[in-house]
mmCIF file of C-alpha atoms (C1' of nucleotides) and ligand atoms in Angstrom:
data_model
loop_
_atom_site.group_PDB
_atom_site.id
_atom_site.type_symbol
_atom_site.label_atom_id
_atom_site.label_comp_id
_atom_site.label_asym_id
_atom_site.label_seq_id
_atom_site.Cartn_x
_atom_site.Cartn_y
_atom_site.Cartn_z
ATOM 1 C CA UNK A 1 189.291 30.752 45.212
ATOM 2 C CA UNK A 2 190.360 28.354 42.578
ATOM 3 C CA UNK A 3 191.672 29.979 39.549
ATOM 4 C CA UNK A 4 191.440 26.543 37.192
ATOM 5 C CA UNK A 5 187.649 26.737 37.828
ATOM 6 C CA UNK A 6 187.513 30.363 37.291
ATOM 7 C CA UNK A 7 189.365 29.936 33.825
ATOM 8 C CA UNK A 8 186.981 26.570 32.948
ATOM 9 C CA UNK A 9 183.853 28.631 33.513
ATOM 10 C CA UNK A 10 184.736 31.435 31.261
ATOM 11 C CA UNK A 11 185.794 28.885 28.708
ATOM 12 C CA UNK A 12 182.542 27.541 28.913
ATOM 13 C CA UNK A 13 180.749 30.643 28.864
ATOM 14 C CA UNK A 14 182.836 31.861 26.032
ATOM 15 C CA UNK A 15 181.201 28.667 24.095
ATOM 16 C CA UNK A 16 177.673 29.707 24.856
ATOM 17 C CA UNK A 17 177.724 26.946 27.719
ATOM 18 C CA UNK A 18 176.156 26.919 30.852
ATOM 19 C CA UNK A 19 178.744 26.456 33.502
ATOM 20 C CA UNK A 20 177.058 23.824 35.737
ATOM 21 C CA UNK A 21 178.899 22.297 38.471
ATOM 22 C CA UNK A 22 178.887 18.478 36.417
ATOM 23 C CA UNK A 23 180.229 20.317 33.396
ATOM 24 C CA UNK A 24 183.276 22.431 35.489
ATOM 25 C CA UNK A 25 183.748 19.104 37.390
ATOM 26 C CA UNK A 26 184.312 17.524 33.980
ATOM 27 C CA UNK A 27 186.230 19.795 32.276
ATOM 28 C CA UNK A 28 188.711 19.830 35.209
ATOM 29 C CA UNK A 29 189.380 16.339 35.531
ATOM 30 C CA UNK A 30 190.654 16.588 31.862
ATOM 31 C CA UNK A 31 192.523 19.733 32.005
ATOM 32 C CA UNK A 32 194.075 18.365 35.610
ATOM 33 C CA UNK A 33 194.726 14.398 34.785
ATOM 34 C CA UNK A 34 195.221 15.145 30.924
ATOM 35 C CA UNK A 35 195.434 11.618 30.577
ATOM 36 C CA UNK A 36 193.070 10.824 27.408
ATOM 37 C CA UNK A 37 190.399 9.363 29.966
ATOM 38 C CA UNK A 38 187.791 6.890 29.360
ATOM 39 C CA UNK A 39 184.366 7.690 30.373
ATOM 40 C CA UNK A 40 184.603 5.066 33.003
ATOM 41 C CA UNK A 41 187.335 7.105 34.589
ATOM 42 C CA UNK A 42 185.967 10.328 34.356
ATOM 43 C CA UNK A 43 183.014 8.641 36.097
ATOM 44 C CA UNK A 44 184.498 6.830 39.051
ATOM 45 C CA UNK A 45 186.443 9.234 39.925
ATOM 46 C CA UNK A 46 184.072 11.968 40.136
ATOM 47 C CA UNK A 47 180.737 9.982 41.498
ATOM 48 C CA UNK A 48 182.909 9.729 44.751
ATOM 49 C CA UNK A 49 182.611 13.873 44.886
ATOM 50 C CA UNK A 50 178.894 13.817 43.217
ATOM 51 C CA UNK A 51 177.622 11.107 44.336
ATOM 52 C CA UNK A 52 174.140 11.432 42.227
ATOM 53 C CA UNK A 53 176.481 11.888 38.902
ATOM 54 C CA UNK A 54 174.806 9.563 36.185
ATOM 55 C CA UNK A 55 177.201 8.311 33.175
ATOM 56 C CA UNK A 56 175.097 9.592 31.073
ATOM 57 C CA UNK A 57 175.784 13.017 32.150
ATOM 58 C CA UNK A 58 179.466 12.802 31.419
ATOM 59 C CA UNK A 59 178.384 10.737 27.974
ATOM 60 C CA UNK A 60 176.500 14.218 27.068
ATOM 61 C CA UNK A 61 178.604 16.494 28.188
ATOM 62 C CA UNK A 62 181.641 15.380 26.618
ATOM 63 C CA UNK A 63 179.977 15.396 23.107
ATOM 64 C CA UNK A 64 178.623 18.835 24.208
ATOM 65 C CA UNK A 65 182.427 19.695 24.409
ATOM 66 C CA UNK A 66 183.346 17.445 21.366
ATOM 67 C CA UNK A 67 180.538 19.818 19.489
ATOM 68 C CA UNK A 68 181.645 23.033 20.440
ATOM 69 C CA UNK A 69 185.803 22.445 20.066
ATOM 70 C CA UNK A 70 186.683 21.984 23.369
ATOM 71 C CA UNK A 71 187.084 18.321 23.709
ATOM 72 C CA UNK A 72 188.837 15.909 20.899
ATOM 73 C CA UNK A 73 187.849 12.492 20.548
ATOM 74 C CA UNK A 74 190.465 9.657 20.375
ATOM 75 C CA UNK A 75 189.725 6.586 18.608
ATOM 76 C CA UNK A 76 192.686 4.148 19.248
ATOM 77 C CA UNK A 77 190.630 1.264 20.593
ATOM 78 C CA UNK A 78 187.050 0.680 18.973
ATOM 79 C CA UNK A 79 186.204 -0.519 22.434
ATOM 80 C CA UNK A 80 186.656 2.667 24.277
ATOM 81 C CA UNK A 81 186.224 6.401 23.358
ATOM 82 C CA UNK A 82 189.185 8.867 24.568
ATOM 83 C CA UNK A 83 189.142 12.452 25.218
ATOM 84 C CA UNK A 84 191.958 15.143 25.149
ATOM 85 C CA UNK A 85 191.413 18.907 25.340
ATOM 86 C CA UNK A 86 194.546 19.222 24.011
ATOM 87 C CA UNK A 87 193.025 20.451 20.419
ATOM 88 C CA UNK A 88 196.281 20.882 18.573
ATOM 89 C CA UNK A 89 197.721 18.259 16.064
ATOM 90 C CA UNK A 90 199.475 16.110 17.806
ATOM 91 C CA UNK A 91 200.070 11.936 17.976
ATOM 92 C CA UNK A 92 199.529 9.647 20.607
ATOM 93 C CA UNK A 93 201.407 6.392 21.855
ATOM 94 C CA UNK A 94 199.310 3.714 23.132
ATOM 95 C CA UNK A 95 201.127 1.232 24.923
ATOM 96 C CA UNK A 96 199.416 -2.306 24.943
ATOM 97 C CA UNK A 97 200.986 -3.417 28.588
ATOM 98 C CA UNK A 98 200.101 -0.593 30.649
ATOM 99 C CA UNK A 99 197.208 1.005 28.249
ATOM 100 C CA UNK A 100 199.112 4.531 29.236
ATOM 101 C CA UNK A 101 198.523 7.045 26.222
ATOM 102 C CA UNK A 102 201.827 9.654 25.736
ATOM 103 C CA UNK A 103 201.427 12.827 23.416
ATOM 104 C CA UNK A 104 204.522 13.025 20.893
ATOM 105 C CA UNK A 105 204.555 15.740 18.482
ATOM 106 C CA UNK A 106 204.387 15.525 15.090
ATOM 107 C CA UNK A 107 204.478 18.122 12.113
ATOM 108 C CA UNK A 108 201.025 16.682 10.747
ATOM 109 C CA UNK A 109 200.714 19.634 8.435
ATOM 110 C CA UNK A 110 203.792 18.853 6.473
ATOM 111 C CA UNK A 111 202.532 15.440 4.938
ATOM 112 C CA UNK A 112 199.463 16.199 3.048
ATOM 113 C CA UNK A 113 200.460 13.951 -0.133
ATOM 114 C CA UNK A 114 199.619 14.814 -3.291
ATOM 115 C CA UNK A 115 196.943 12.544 -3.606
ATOM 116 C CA UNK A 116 194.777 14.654 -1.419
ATOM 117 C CA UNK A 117 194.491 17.305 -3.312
ATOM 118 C CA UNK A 118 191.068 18.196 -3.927
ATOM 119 C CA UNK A 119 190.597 16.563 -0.814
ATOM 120 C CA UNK A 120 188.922 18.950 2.341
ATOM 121 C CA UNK A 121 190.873 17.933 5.531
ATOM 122 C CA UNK A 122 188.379 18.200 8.636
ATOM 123 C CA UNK A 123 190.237 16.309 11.107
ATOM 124 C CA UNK A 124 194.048 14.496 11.558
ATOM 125 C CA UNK A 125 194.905 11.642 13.261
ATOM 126 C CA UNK A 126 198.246 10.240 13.971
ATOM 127 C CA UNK A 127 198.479 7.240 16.218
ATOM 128 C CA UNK A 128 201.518 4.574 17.623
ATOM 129 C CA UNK A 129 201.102 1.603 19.742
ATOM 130 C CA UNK A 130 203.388 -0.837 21.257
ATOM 131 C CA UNK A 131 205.232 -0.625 24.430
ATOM 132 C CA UNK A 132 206.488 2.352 26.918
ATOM 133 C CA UNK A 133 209.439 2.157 28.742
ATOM 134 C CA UNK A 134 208.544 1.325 31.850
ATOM 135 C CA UNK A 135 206.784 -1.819 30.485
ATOM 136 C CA UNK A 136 210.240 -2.550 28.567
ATOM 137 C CA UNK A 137 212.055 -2.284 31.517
ATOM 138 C CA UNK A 138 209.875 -4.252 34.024
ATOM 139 C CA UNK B 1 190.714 -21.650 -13.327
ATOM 140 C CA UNK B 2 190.992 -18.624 -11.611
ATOM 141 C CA UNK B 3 194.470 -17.282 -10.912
ATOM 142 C CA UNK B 4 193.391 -15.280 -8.010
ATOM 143 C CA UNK B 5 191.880 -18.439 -6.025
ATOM 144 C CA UNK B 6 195.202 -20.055 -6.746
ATOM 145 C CA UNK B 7 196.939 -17.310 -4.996
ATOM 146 C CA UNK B 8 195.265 -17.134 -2.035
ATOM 147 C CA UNK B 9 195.453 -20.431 -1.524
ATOM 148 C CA UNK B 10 199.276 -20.665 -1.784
ATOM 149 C CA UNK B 11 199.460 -17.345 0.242
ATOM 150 C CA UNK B 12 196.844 -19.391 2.862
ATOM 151 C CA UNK B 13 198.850 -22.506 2.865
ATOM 152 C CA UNK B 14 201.843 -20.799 3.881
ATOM 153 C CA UNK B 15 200.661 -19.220 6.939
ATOM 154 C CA UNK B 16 199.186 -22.466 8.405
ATOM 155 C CA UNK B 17 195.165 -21.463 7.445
ATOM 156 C CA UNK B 18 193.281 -24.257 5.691
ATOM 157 C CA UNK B 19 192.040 -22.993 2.447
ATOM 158 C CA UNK B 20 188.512 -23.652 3.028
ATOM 159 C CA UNK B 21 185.644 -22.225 0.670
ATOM 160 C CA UNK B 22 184.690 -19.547 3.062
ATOM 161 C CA UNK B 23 188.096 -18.280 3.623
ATOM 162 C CA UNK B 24 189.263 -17.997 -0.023
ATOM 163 C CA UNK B 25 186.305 -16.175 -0.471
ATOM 164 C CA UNK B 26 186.620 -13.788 2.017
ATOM 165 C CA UNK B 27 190.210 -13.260 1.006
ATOM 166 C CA UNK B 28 188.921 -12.721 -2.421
ATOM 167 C CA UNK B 29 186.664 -10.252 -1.487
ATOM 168 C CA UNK B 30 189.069 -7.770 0.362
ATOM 169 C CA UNK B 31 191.528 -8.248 -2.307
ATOM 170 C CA UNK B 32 188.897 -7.678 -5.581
ATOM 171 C CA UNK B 33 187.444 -5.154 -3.828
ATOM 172 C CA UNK B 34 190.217 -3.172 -1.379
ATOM 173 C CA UNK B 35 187.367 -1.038 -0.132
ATOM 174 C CA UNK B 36 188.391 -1.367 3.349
ATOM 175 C CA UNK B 37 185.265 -3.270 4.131
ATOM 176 C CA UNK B 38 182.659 -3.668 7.288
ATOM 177 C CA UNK B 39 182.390 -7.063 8.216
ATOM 178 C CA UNK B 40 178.482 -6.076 7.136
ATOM 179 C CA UNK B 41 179.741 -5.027 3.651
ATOM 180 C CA UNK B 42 181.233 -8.808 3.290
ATOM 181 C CA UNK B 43 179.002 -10.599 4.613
ATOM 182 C CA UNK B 44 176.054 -9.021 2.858
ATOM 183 C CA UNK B 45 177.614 -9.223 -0.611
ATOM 184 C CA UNK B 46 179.212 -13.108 0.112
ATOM 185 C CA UNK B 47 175.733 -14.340 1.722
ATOM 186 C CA UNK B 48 174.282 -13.997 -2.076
ATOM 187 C CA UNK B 49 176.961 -16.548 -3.186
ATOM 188 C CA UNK B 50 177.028 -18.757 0.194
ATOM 189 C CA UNK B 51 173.622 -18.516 1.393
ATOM 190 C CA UNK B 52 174.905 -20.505 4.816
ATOM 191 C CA UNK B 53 177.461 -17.860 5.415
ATOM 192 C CA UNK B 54 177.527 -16.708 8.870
ATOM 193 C CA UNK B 55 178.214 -13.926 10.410
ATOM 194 C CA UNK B 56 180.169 -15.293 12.809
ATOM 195 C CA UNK B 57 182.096 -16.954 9.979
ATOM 196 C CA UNK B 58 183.124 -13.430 8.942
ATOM 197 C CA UNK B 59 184.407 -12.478 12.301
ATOM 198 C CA UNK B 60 186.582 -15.393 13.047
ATOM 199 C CA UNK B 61 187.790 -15.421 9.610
ATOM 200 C CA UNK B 62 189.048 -12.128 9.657
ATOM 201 C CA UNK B 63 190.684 -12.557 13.208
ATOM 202 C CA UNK B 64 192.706 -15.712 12.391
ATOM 203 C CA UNK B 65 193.609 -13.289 8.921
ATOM 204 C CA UNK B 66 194.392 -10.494 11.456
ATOM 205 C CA UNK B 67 196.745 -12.852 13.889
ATOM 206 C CA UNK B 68 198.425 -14.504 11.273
ATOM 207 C CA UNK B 69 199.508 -11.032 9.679
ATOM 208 C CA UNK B 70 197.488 -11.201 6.232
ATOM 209 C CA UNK B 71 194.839 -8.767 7.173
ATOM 210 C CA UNK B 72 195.493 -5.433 9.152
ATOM 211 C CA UNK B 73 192.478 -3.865 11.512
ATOM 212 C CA UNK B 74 191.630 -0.134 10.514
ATOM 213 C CA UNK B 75 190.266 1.523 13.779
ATOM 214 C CA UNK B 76 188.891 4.705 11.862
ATOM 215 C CA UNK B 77 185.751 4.942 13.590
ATOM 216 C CA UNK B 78 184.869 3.238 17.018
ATOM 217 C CA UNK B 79 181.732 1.584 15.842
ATOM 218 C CA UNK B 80 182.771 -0.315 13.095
ATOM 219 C CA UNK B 81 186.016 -1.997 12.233
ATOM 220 C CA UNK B 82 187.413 -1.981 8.938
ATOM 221 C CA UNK B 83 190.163 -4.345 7.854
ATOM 222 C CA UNK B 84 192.888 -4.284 4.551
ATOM 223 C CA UNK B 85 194.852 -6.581 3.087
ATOM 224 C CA UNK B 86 197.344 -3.963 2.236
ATOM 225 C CA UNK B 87 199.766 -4.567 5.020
ATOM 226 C CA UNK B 88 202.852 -1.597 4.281
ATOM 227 C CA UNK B 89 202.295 1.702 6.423
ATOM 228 C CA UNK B 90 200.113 3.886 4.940
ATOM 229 C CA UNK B 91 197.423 6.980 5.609
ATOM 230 C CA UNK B 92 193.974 6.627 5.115
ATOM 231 C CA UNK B 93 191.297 9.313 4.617
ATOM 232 C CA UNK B 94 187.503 8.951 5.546
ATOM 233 C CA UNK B 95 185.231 10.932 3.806
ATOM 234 C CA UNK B 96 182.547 12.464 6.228
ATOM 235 C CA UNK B 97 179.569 12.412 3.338
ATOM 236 C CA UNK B 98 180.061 9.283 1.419
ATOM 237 C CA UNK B 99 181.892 7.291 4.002
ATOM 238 C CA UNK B 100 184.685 6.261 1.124
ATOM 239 C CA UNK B 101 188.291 5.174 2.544
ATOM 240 C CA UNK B 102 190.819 6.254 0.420
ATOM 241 C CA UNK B 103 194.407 5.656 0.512
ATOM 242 C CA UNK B 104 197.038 7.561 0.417
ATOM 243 C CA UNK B 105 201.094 7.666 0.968
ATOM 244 C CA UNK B 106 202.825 9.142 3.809
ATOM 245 C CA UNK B 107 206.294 8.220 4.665
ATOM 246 C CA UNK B 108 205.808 6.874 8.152
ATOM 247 C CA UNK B 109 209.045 6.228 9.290
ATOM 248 C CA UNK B 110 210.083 9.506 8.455
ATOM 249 C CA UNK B 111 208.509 10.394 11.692
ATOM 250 C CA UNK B 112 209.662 8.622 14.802
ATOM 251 C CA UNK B 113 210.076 11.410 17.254
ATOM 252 C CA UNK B 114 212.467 12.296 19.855
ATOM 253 C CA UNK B 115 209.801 12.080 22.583
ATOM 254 C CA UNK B 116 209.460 8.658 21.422
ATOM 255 C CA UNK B 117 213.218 7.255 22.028
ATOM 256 C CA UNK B 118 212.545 4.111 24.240
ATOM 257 C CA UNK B 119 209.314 3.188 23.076
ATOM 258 C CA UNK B 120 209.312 -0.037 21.172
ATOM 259 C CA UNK B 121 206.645 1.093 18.261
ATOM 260 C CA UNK B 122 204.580 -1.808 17.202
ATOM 261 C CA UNK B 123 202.031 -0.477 15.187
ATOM 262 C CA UNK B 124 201.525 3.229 13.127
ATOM 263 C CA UNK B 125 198.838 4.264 11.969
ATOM 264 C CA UNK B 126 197.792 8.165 10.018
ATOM 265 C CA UNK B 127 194.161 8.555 9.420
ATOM 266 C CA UNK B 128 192.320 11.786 7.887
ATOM 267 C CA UNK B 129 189.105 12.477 8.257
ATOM 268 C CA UNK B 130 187.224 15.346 5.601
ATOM 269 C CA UNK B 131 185.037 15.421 2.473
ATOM 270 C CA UNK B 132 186.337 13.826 -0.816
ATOM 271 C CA UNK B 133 186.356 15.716 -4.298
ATOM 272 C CA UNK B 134 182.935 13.713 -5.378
ATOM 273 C CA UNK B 135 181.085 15.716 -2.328
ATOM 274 C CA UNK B 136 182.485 18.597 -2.333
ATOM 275 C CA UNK B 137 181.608 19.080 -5.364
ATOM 276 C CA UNK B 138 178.169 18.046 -5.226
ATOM 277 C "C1'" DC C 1 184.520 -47.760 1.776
ATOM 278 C "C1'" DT C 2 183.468 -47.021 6.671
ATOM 279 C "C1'" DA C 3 184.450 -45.473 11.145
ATOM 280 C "C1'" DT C 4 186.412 -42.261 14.081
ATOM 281 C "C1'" DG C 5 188.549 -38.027 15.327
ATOM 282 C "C1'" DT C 6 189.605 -33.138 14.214
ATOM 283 C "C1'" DA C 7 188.778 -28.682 12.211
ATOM 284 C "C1'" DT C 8 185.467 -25.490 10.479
ATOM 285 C "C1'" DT C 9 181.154 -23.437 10.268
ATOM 286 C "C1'" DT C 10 176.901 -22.034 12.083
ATOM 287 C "C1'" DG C 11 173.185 -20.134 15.198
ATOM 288 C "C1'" DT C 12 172.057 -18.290 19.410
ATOM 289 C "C1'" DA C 13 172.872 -16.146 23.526
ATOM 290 C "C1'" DG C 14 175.657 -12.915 26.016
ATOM 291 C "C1'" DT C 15 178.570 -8.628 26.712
ATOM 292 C "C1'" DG C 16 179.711 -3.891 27.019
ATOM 293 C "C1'" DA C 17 179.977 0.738 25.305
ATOM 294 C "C1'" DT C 18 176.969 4.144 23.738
ATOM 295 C "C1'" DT C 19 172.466 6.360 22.855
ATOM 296 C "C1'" DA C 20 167.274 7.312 23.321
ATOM 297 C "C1'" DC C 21 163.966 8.901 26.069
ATOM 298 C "C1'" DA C 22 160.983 10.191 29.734
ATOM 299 C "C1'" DA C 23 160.935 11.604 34.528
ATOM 300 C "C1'" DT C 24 163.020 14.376 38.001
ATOM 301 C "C1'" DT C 25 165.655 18.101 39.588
ATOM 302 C "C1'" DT C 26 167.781 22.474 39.068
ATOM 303 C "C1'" DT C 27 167.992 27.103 37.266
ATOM 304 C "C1'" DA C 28 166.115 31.256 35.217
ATOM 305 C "C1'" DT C 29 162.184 34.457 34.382
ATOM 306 C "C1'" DT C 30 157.952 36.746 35.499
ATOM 307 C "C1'" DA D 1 155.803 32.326 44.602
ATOM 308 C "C1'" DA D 2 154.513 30.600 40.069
ATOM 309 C "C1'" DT D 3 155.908 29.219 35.674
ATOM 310 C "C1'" DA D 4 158.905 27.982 31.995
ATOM 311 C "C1'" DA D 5 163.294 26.278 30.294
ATOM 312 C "C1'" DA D 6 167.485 23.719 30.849
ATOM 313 C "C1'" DA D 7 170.217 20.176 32.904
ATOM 314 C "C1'" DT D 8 170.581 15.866 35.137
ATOM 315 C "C1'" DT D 9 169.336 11.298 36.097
ATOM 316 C "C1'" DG D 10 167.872 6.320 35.577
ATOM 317 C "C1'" DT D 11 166.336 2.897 32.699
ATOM 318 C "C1'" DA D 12 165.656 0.734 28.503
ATOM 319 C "C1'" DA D 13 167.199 0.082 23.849
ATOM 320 C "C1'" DT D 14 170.773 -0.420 20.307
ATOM 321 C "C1'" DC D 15 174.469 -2.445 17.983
ATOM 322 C "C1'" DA D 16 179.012 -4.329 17.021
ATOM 323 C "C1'" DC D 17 181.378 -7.970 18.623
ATOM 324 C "C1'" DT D 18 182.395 -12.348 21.287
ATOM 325 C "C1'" DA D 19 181.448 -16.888 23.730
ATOM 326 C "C1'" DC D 20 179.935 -21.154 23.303
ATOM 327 C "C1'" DA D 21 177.901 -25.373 21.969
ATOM 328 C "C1'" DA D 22 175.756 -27.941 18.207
ATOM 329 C "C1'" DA D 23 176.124 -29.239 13.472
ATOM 330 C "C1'" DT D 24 178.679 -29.944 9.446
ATOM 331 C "C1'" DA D 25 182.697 -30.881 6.616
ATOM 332 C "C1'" DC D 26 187.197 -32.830 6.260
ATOM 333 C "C1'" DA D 27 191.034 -36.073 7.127
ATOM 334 C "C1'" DT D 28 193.027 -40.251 8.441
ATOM 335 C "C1'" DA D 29 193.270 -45.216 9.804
ATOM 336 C "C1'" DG D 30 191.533 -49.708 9.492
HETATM 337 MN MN1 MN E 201 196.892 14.140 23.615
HETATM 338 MN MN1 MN E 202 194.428 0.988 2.914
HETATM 339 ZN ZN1 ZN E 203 203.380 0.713 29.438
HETATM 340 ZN ZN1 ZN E 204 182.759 11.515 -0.265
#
DNA sequence: CTATGTATTTGTAGTGATTACAATTTTATT
DNA sequence: AATAAAATTGTAATCACTACAAATACATAG
């Protein structure tokens, strides 16, 4: 018995989602790497479980997340999409040697300038790039 | 004799660029403008003056702008790049309804987290993403 | 001024991520 | 078991962007 899938499946259900096994398969592999995946590697690492998973599959189910606030979409690159179910306001570090993405936090909600008053947020963004350590170092 | 040509073309000169016709007026464009522009916004608005004007013109233009530090690449969206000749760190909001870019201040380096000791930051960027006074109130 | 070489521009073809859509498979309901 | 609805799949289309080679403009030497 596997409590992560347990958890998942309410989650889903909670969101008026089926739970079907592509969609808990999903959702794992971001809860379990949380590491801002690509849909490349959400898809070659799962076809080697479901071997009849299309990419268009995880394409829709991701923005079936996206739509009902489970998944966040990162745009860092405008070549590649990014997902986090990490919802909260937080910023990410991109480093351009390694393309590893760390989560720093950041008190977004301090800095709303003056100038956006009258403004309705929806949706923050805070993003670094440049180089981790280990690419410093090596 | 236009004053603004004459500055680009000193500001061109001294980063190695040829000042060529297409160039200046590209320059001119993000500068008269500071819309934070498509690459469709300039080259549909330029082709009227330089029916020639290519595309690919645009592109290449605004790369060699981009590497030699006049331009800076907005990644707001991932299907369409936006570019600004406003270099100094600053937040950007989108509006959802109109599409407008709007800038705004945010004291950058105030933030350079803990979490982030070690990491040689290259690039910042804040973006916003909501609906803008006009639409909401319309 | 003319010839030759270099840089810039242009048009077309290619790429790669994402979406559209119809067919197939799975799941739920009677 | 029969039928309907939902989810998944595969393929084709889209669209921003890039690669590349041909054409044009520019510079420099004779
Ligand atoms: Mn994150
Ligand atoms: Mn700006
Ligand atoms: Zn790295
Ligand atoms: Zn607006």
């Amino acid at each position: 018995m596997d409590g992560l899938v347990g958890k998942i499946t309410a989650e889903l259900l909670k969101k008026n989602i089926k739970p079907s096994y592509q969609r808990i398969k999903i959702m794992e592999y971001l809860i379990e790497k949380n590491n801002h995946p690509t849909v490349e590697m959400i898809y070659n690492h799962l076809v080697k479980e479901i071997p009849t998973l299309s990419k268009t599959t995880v394409y829709n189910t991701l923005n079936l997340f996206i739509e009902k606030g489970l998944v966040r979409p990162l745009t860092i690159e405008d070549n590649e999409a990014r997902y986090d179910t990490i919802i909260s306001n937080h910023g990410h570090f991109k480093c351009q040697s390694c393309g590893e993405i760390y989560d720093f936090p950041v008190e977004i909600d301090d800095f709303v300038p003056d100038k956006l008053q009258g403004f309705e947020i929806a949706d923050k963004n805070v993003y670094f790039k440049g180089l981790c350590p280990k690419c410093i170092s090596s």
